[in-house]
Amino acid sequence: MAIPMVLEIVFPPSLVLIAASVLSLLSLTILGVLETREIHLKYSKFFNASTSSSSSISFKVPSRVGMLLIYTPAFLVGVASFWLFPDGDFRFLLLKSAITIHFFKRILEVIFIHNYSGGICGNFYHHCILSKLRTKGGKEYKIPKGGLFELVICPHYLFEILGFLGISLISQTLYSFSTTLGIAVYLMCRGYVTRKWYMSKFEDLPKEVKAVIPYVF
């Protein structure tokens, strides 16, 4: 039922947009499945995770540098969109603003991770909790407490999904919805393995604490 409802509100896509939508969804889904197979993207808790690869060549980029390389181009494209596409209705202006603000917030999170961890609504609050878990220079991990951390181990993933869903509802394109679905699949898989990681490290982690969605998953 959900898919027909989405198709009723999206603008008719071109063949190119359909192909891009399928590619985006498949790519993110594959990344999510690989996470459950312990083939992780190397950031956060899994930065030094081992893989089955036998290659002796290893090139690692610091997480902060990697995130800046990902988010900065997207932010610059968002800023450029105001100049490249100055016309349009309020919905288009809202879409450009939402995307630009989202990635600007991401850049601020990366640069000022210990002093500032911005976000929209729930994302802001739970990122603040995460940023205060470690002492300055500390490397030890702790069980997050407060907010939805009492119910799920990755509430920031939940609000990330909701944020992209909001952008999709503004843009009303097949590509935005397929990308949001792919992001949801990836983050839920990442949340699943993150919960397993916490369960293996902390025996006192309550069993009823879920991965991403309270009481459900």
PDB file of C-alpha atoms in Angstrom:
ATOM      1  CA  MET A   1       0.000   0.000   0.000  1.00  0.00           C
ATOM      2  CA  ALA A   2       2.841   2.415   0.793  1.00  0.00           C
ATOM      3  CA  ILE A   3       4.396   2.188  -2.682  1.00  0.00           C
ATOM      4  CA  PRO A   4       1.187   3.116  -4.592  1.00  0.00           C
ATOM      5  CA  MET A   5       0.691   6.069  -2.212  1.00  0.00           C
ATOM      6  CA  VAL A   6       4.221   7.308  -2.940  1.00  0.00           C
ATOM      7  CA  LEU A   7       3.738   6.912  -6.696  1.00  0.00           C
ATOM      8  CA  GLU A   8       0.610   9.078  -6.498  1.00  0.00           C
ATOM      9  CA  ILE A   9       2.521  12.092  -5.154  1.00  0.00           C
ATOM     10  CA  VAL A  10       5.789  11.863  -7.129  1.00  0.00           C
ATOM     11  CA  PHE A  11       6.406  13.756 -10.326  1.00  0.00           C
ATOM     12  CA  PRO A  12       6.524  11.484 -13.420  1.00  0.00           C
ATOM     13  CA  PRO A  13      10.170  10.335 -13.689  1.00  0.00           C
ATOM     14  CA  SER A  14      12.235  10.089 -16.867  1.00  0.00           C
ATOM     15  CA  LEU A  15      14.061   6.889 -17.817  1.00  0.00           C
ATOM     16  CA  VAL A  16      17.325   8.423 -16.620  1.00  0.00           C
ATOM     17  CA  LEU A  17      15.786   9.272 -13.252  1.00  0.00           C
ATOM     18  CA  ILE A  18      14.329   5.773 -12.947  1.00  0.00           C
ATOM     19  CA  ALA A  19      17.744   4.246 -13.648  1.00  0.00           C
ATOM     20  CA  ALA A  20      19.425   6.560 -11.125  1.00  0.00           C
ATOM     21  CA  SER A  21      16.771   5.713  -8.528  1.00  0.00           C
ATOM     22  CA  VAL A  22      17.260   1.972  -8.961  1.00  0.00           C
ATOM     23  CA  LEU A  23      21.057   2.330  -8.824  1.00  0.00           C
ATOM     24  CA  SER A  24      20.884   4.444  -5.664  1.00  0.00           C
ATOM     25  CA  LEU A  25      18.562   2.017  -3.892  1.00  0.00           C
ATOM     26  CA  LEU A  26      20.585  -1.049  -4.898  1.00  0.00           C
ATOM     27  CA  SER A  27      23.912   0.518  -3.902  1.00  0.00           C
ATOM     28  CA  LEU A  28      22.724   1.528  -0.442  1.00  0.00           C
ATOM     29  CA  THR A  29      20.977  -1.808   0.102  1.00  0.00           C
ATOM     30  CA  ILE A  30      24.151  -3.699  -0.810  1.00  0.00           C
ATOM     31  CA  LEU A  31      26.138  -1.576   1.645  1.00  0.00           C
ATOM     32  CA  GLY A  32      23.580  -2.420   4.322  1.00  0.00           C
ATOM     33  CA  VAL A  33      23.743  -6.156   3.626  1.00  0.00           C
ATOM     34  CA  LEU A  34      27.544  -6.028   3.717  1.00  0.00           C
ATOM     35  CA  GLU A  35      27.340  -4.429   7.171  1.00  0.00           C
ATOM     36  CA  THR A  36      25.430  -7.458   8.445  1.00  0.00           C
ATOM     37  CA  ARG A  37      28.137  -9.680   6.927  1.00  0.00           C
ATOM     38  CA  GLU A  38      30.747  -7.802   8.992  1.00  0.00           C
ATOM     39  CA  ILE A  39      32.137  -5.985   5.957  1.00  0.00           C
ATOM     40  CA  HIS A  40      31.859  -2.494   7.381  1.00  0.00           C
ATOM     41  CA  LEU A  41      32.365   0.998   6.081  1.00  0.00           C
ATOM     42  CA  LYS A  42      35.384   2.108   8.109  1.00  0.00           C
ATOM     43  CA  TYR A  43      34.116   4.842  10.401  1.00  0.00           C
ATOM     44  CA  SER A  44      33.064   5.259  14.024  1.00  0.00           C
ATOM     45  CA  LYS A  45      33.281   2.017  16.034  1.00  0.00           C
ATOM     46  CA  PHE A  46      34.214  -0.005  12.964  1.00  0.00           C
ATOM     47  CA  PHE A  47      37.070   2.220  11.781  1.00  0.00           C
ATOM     48  CA  ASN A  48      39.641  -0.481  12.575  1.00  0.00           C
ATOM     49  CA  ALA A  49      37.368  -3.440  11.889  1.00  0.00           C
ATOM     50  CA  SER A  50      39.088  -6.283  10.087  1.00  0.00           C
ATOM     51  CA  THR A  51      37.762  -7.656   6.803  1.00  0.00           C
ATOM     52  CA  SER A  52      38.272 -10.856   4.907  1.00  0.00           C
ATOM     53  CA  SER A  53      40.371  -9.040   2.315  1.00  0.00           C
ATOM     54  CA  SER A  54      43.876 -10.441   1.985  1.00  0.00           C
ATOM     55  CA  SER A  55      45.289  -7.351   0.331  1.00  0.00           C
ATOM     56  CA  SER A  56      48.426  -6.028   2.002  1.00  0.00           C
ATOM     57  CA  ILE A  57      47.794  -2.528   0.688  1.00  0.00           C
ATOM     58  CA  SER A  58      45.841  -0.397   3.120  1.00  0.00           C
ATOM     59  CA  PHE A  59      45.016   3.268   2.746  1.00  0.00           C
ATOM     60  CA  LYS A  60      43.015   4.934   5.477  1.00  0.00           C
ATOM     61  CA  VAL A  61      41.600   8.416   5.525  1.00  0.00           C
ATOM     62  CA  PRO A  62      40.826   9.953   8.945  1.00  0.00           C
ATOM     63  CA  SER A  63      37.086   9.982   9.619  1.00  0.00           C
ATOM     64  CA  ARG A  64      36.946  13.770   9.865  1.00  0.00           C
ATOM     65  CA  VAL A  65      38.692  14.225   6.499  1.00  0.00           C
ATOM     66  CA  GLY A  66      36.542  11.564   4.864  1.00  0.00           C
ATOM     67  CA  MET A  67      33.309  13.101   6.096  1.00  0.00           C
ATOM     68  CA  LEU A  68      34.379  16.548   4.897  1.00  0.00           C
ATOM     69  CA  LEU A  69      35.152  15.104   1.459  1.00  0.00           C
ATOM     70  CA  ILE A  70      31.635  13.653   1.353  1.00  0.00           C
ATOM     71  CA  TYR A  71      29.604  16.538   2.761  1.00  0.00           C
ATOM     72  CA  THR A  72      31.401  19.610   1.403  1.00  0.00           C
ATOM     73  CA  PRO A  73      30.621  19.025  -2.313  1.00  0.00           C
ATOM     74  CA  ALA A  74      26.961  18.372  -1.475  1.00  0.00           C
ATOM     75  CA  PHE A  75      26.809  21.595   0.540  1.00  0.00           C
ATOM     76  CA  LEU A  76      28.457  23.588  -2.261  1.00  0.00           C
ATOM     77  CA  VAL A  77      25.987  22.176  -4.784  1.00  0.00           C
ATOM     78  CA  GLY A  78      23.160  23.215  -2.463  1.00  0.00           C
ATOM     79  CA  VAL A  79      24.540  26.749  -2.233  1.00  0.00           C
ATOM     80  CA  ALA A  80      25.102  26.889  -6.000  1.00  0.00           C
ATOM     81  CA  SER A  81      21.506  25.821  -6.632  1.00  0.00           C
ATOM     82  CA  PHE A  82      20.284  29.208  -5.389  1.00  0.00           C
ATOM     83  CA  TRP A  83      22.363  30.890  -8.096  1.00  0.00           C
ATOM     84  CA  LEU A  84      21.874  28.302 -10.857  1.00  0.00           C
ATOM     85  CA  PHE A  85      18.111  27.988 -10.323  1.00  0.00           C
ATOM     86  CA  PRO A  86      16.937  31.349  -8.954  1.00  0.00           C
ATOM     87  CA  ASP A  87      13.377  30.844 -10.158  1.00  0.00           C
ATOM     88  CA  GLY A  88      10.814  28.414  -8.854  1.00  0.00           C
ATOM     89  CA  ASP A  89       7.937  28.224  -6.439  1.00  0.00           C
ATOM     90  CA  PHE A  90       8.055  28.108  -2.645  1.00  0.00           C
ATOM     91  CA  ARG A  91       8.328  24.306  -2.632  1.00  0.00           C
ATOM     92  CA  PHE A  92      11.507  24.459  -4.721  1.00  0.00           C
ATOM     93  CA  LEU A  93      12.966  27.150  -2.453  1.00  0.00           C
ATOM     94  CA  LEU A  94      12.126  25.023   0.578  1.00  0.00           C
ATOM     95  CA  LEU A  95      13.826  22.001  -1.000  1.00  0.00           C
ATOM     96  CA  LYS A  96      17.031  23.902  -1.813  1.00  0.00           C
ATOM     97  CA  SER A  97      17.103  25.340   1.693  1.00  0.00           C
ATOM     98  CA  ALA A  98      16.508  21.979   3.389  1.00  0.00           C
ATOM     99  CA  ILE A  99      19.304  20.255   1.476  1.00  0.00           C
ATOM    100  CA  THR A 100      21.771  23.112   1.969  1.00  0.00           C
ATOM    101  CA  ILE A 101      21.047  23.434   5.699  1.00  0.00           C
ATOM    102  CA  HIS A 102      21.295  19.658   6.160  1.00  0.00           C
ATOM    103  CA  PHE A 103      24.790  19.392   4.714  1.00  0.00           C
ATOM    104  CA  PHE A 104      25.941  22.639   6.347  1.00  0.00           C
ATOM    105  CA  LYS A 105      24.895  21.120   9.653  1.00  0.00           C
ATOM    106  CA  ARG A 106      26.880  18.007   8.780  1.00  0.00           C
ATOM    107  CA  ILE A 107      30.020  20.030   8.102  1.00  0.00           C
ATOM    108  CA  LEU A 108      29.650  21.834  11.447  1.00  0.00           C
ATOM    109  CA  GLU A 109      29.300  18.465  13.174  1.00  0.00           C
ATOM    110  CA  VAL A 110      32.515  17.230  11.596  1.00  0.00           C
ATOM    111  CA  ILE A 111      34.582  20.346  12.322  1.00  0.00           C
ATOM    112  CA  PHE A 112      33.303  21.056  15.834  1.00  0.00           C
ATOM    113  CA  ILE A 113      32.463  17.520  16.934  1.00  0.00           C
ATOM    114  CA  HIS A 114      33.552  18.078  20.572  1.00  0.00           C
ATOM    115  CA  ASN A 115      32.053  21.546  20.994  1.00  0.00           C
ATOM    116  CA  TYR A 116      29.106  21.553  18.634  1.00  0.00           C
ATOM    117  CA  SER A 117      26.928  18.762  17.370  1.00  0.00           C
ATOM    118  CA  GLY A 118      24.050  20.312  15.530  1.00  0.00           C
ATOM    119  CA  GLY A 119      21.058  18.665  14.037  1.00  0.00           C
ATOM    120  CA  ILE A 120      17.399  19.089  13.437  1.00  0.00           C
ATOM    121  CA  CYS A 121      15.117  18.316  16.394  1.00  0.00           C
ATOM    122  CA  GLY A 122      15.897  14.818  17.718  1.00  0.00           C
ATOM    123  CA  ASN A 123      19.161  14.580  15.816  1.00  0.00           C
ATOM    124  CA  PHE A 124      20.516  17.629  17.663  1.00  0.00           C
ATOM    125  CA  TYR A 125      19.689  16.311  21.119  1.00  0.00           C
ATOM    126  CA  HIS A 126      21.031  12.788  20.624  1.00  0.00           C
ATOM    127  CA  HIS A 127      24.204  13.953  18.887  1.00  0.00           C
ATOM    128  CA  CYS A 128      24.828  16.220  21.885  1.00  0.00           C
ATOM    129  CA  ILE A 129      24.555  13.206  24.183  1.00  0.00           C
ATOM    130  CA  LEU A 130      27.008  11.253  22.036  1.00  0.00           C
ATOM    131  CA  SER A 131      29.492  14.134  21.889  1.00  0.00           C
ATOM    132  CA  LYS A 132      29.666  14.281  25.699  1.00  0.00           C
ATOM    133  CA  LEU A 133      30.243  10.557  26.268  1.00  0.00           C
ATOM    134  CA  ARG A 134      34.032  10.730  26.043  1.00  0.00           C
ATOM    135  CA  THR A 135      36.394  12.874  28.039  1.00  0.00           C
ATOM    136  CA  LYS A 136      38.770  15.049  26.018  1.00  0.00           C
ATOM    137  CA  GLY A 137      41.334  12.766  24.387  1.00  0.00           C
ATOM    138  CA  GLY A 138      39.604   9.655  25.712  1.00  0.00           C
ATOM    139  CA  LYS A 139      39.052   6.600  23.545  1.00  0.00           C
ATOM    140  CA  GLU A 140      36.864   4.444  25.779  1.00  0.00           C
ATOM    141  CA  TYR A 141      33.261   3.709  24.818  1.00  0.00           C
ATOM    142  CA  LYS A 142      30.289   4.040  27.149  1.00  0.00           C
ATOM    143  CA  ILE A 143      26.615   3.131  26.930  1.00  0.00           C
ATOM    144  CA  PRO A 144      24.698   6.280  25.898  1.00  0.00           C
ATOM    145  CA  LYS A 145      22.027   7.391  28.358  1.00  0.00           C
ATOM    146  CA  GLY A 146      19.130   9.822  28.071  1.00  0.00           C
ATOM    147  CA  GLY A 147      16.496  10.587  25.475  1.00  0.00           C
ATOM    148  CA  LEU A 148      15.663   7.740  23.124  1.00  0.00           C
ATOM    149  CA  PHE A 149      18.948   6.043  24.039  1.00  0.00           C
ATOM    150  CA  GLU A 150      16.880   4.440  26.789  1.00  0.00           C
ATOM    151  CA  LEU A 151      14.915   2.629  24.061  1.00  0.00           C
ATOM    152  CA  VAL A 152      17.279   2.272  21.084  1.00  0.00           C
ATOM    153  CA  ILE A 153      21.040   2.247  20.612  1.00  0.00           C
ATOM    154  CA  CYS A 154      20.996   4.483  17.504  1.00  0.00           C
ATOM    155  CA  PRO A 155      18.226   7.095  17.825  1.00  0.00           C
ATOM    156  CA  HIS A 156      20.297   9.494  15.702  1.00  0.00           C
ATOM    157  CA  TYR A 157      19.882   7.031  12.811  1.00  0.00           C
ATOM    158  CA  LEU A 158      16.115   7.141  13.277  1.00  0.00           C
ATOM    159  CA  PHE A 159      16.050  10.940  13.090  1.00  0.00           C
ATOM    160  CA  GLU A 160      18.428  10.877  10.125  1.00  0.00           C
ATOM    161  CA  ILE A 161      15.919   8.705   8.263  1.00  0.00           C
ATOM    162  CA  LEU A 162      13.064  11.015   9.250  1.00  0.00           C
ATOM    163  CA  GLY A 163      15.079  14.004   8.036  1.00  0.00           C
ATOM    164  CA  PHE A 164      15.595  12.478   4.600  1.00  0.00           C
ATOM    165  CA  LEU A 165      11.935  11.463   4.511  1.00  0.00           C
ATOM    166  CA  GLY A 166      11.040  15.103   5.052  1.00  0.00           C
ATOM    167  CA  ILE A 167      13.262  16.136   2.132  1.00  0.00           C
ATOM    168  CA  SER A 168      11.597  13.459  -0.012  1.00  0.00           C
ATOM    169  CA  LEU A 169       8.131  14.749   0.831  1.00  0.00           C
ATOM    170  CA  ILE A 170       9.225  18.232  -0.213  1.00  0.00           C
ATOM    171  CA  SER A 171      10.868  17.183  -3.485  1.00  0.00           C
ATOM    172  CA  GLN A 172       8.288  14.514  -4.415  1.00  0.00           C
ATOM    173  CA  THR A 173      10.613  12.727  -6.837  1.00  0.00           C
ATOM    174  CA  LEU A 174      11.186   9.013  -7.314  1.00  0.00           C
ATOM    175  CA  TYR A 175      14.927   9.493  -6.832  1.00  0.00           C
ATOM    176  CA  SER A 176      14.531  11.164  -3.439  1.00  0.00           C
ATOM    177  CA  PHE A 177      12.194   8.459  -2.149  1.00  0.00           C
ATOM    178  CA  SER A 178      14.400   5.624  -3.445  1.00  0.00           C
ATOM    179  CA  THR A 179      17.473   7.224  -1.878  1.00  0.00           C
ATOM    180  CA  THR A 180      15.651   7.681   1.422  1.00  0.00           C
ATOM    181  CA  LEU A 181      14.576   4.032   1.348  1.00  0.00           C
ATOM    182  CA  GLY A 182      18.157   2.985   0.629  1.00  0.00           C
ATOM    183  CA  ILE A 183      19.463   5.164   3.459  1.00  0.00           C
ATOM    184  CA  ALA A 184      16.876   3.624   5.789  1.00  0.00           C
ATOM    185  CA  VAL A 185      17.976   0.100   4.832  1.00  0.00           C
ATOM    186  CA  TYR A 186      21.652   0.949   5.297  1.00  0.00           C
ATOM    187  CA  LEU A 187      21.208   2.735   8.631  1.00  0.00           C
ATOM    188  CA  MET A 188      18.985  -0.011  10.020  1.00  0.00           C
ATOM    189  CA  CYS A 189      21.602  -2.606   9.072  1.00  0.00           C
ATOM    190  CA  ARG A 190      24.333  -0.422  10.565  1.00  0.00           C
ATOM    191  CA  GLY A 191      22.214   0.040  13.680  1.00  0.00           C
ATOM    192  CA  TYR A 192      21.725  -3.725  13.916  1.00  0.00           C
ATOM    193  CA  VAL A 193      25.468  -4.449  13.929  1.00  0.00           C
ATOM    194  CA  THR A 194      26.100  -1.498  16.260  1.00  0.00           C
ATOM    195  CA  ARG A 195      23.660  -3.008  18.753  1.00  0.00           C
ATOM    196  CA  LYS A 196      25.470  -6.361  18.427  1.00  0.00           C
ATOM    197  CA  TRP A 197      28.748  -4.548  19.100  1.00  0.00           C
ATOM    198  CA  TYR A 198      27.378  -2.949  22.270  1.00  0.00           C
ATOM    199  CA  MET A 199      25.918  -6.277  23.406  1.00  0.00           C
ATOM    200  CA  SER A 200      29.352  -7.895  23.031  1.00  0.00           C
ATOM    201  CA  LYS A 201      31.122  -5.105  24.943  1.00  0.00           C
ATOM    202  CA  PHE A 202      28.647  -4.343  27.727  1.00  0.00           C
ATOM    203  CA  GLU A 203      26.959  -7.161  29.621  1.00  0.00           C
ATOM    204  CA  ASP A 204      24.737  -4.685  31.460  1.00  0.00           C
ATOM    205  CA  LEU A 205      23.118  -3.356  28.271  1.00  0.00           C
ATOM    206  CA  PRO A 206      19.350  -3.964  28.687  1.00  0.00           C
ATOM    207  CA  LYS A 207      18.120  -6.622  26.268  1.00  0.00           C
ATOM    208  CA  GLU A 208      14.964  -4.619  25.521  1.00  0.00           C
ATOM    209  CA  VAL A 209      16.979  -1.763  24.002  1.00  0.00           C
ATOM    210  CA  LYS A 210      16.445  -2.033  20.244  1.00  0.00           C
ATOM    211  CA  ALA A 211      18.682  -0.915  17.375  1.00  0.00           C
ATOM    212  CA  VAL A 212      16.859   1.951  15.639  1.00  0.00           C
ATOM    213  CA  ILE A 213      13.066   1.868  16.075  1.00  0.00           C
ATOM    214  CA  PRO A 214      11.756   1.831  19.678  1.00  0.00           C
ATOM    215  CA  TYR A 215      10.033  -1.440  20.664  1.00  0.00           C
ATOM    216  CA  VAL A 216      10.231  -2.728  17.071  1.00  0.00           C
ATOM    217  CA  PHE A 217      13.766  -3.098  15.674  1.00  0.00           C
TER     218      PHE A 217
END
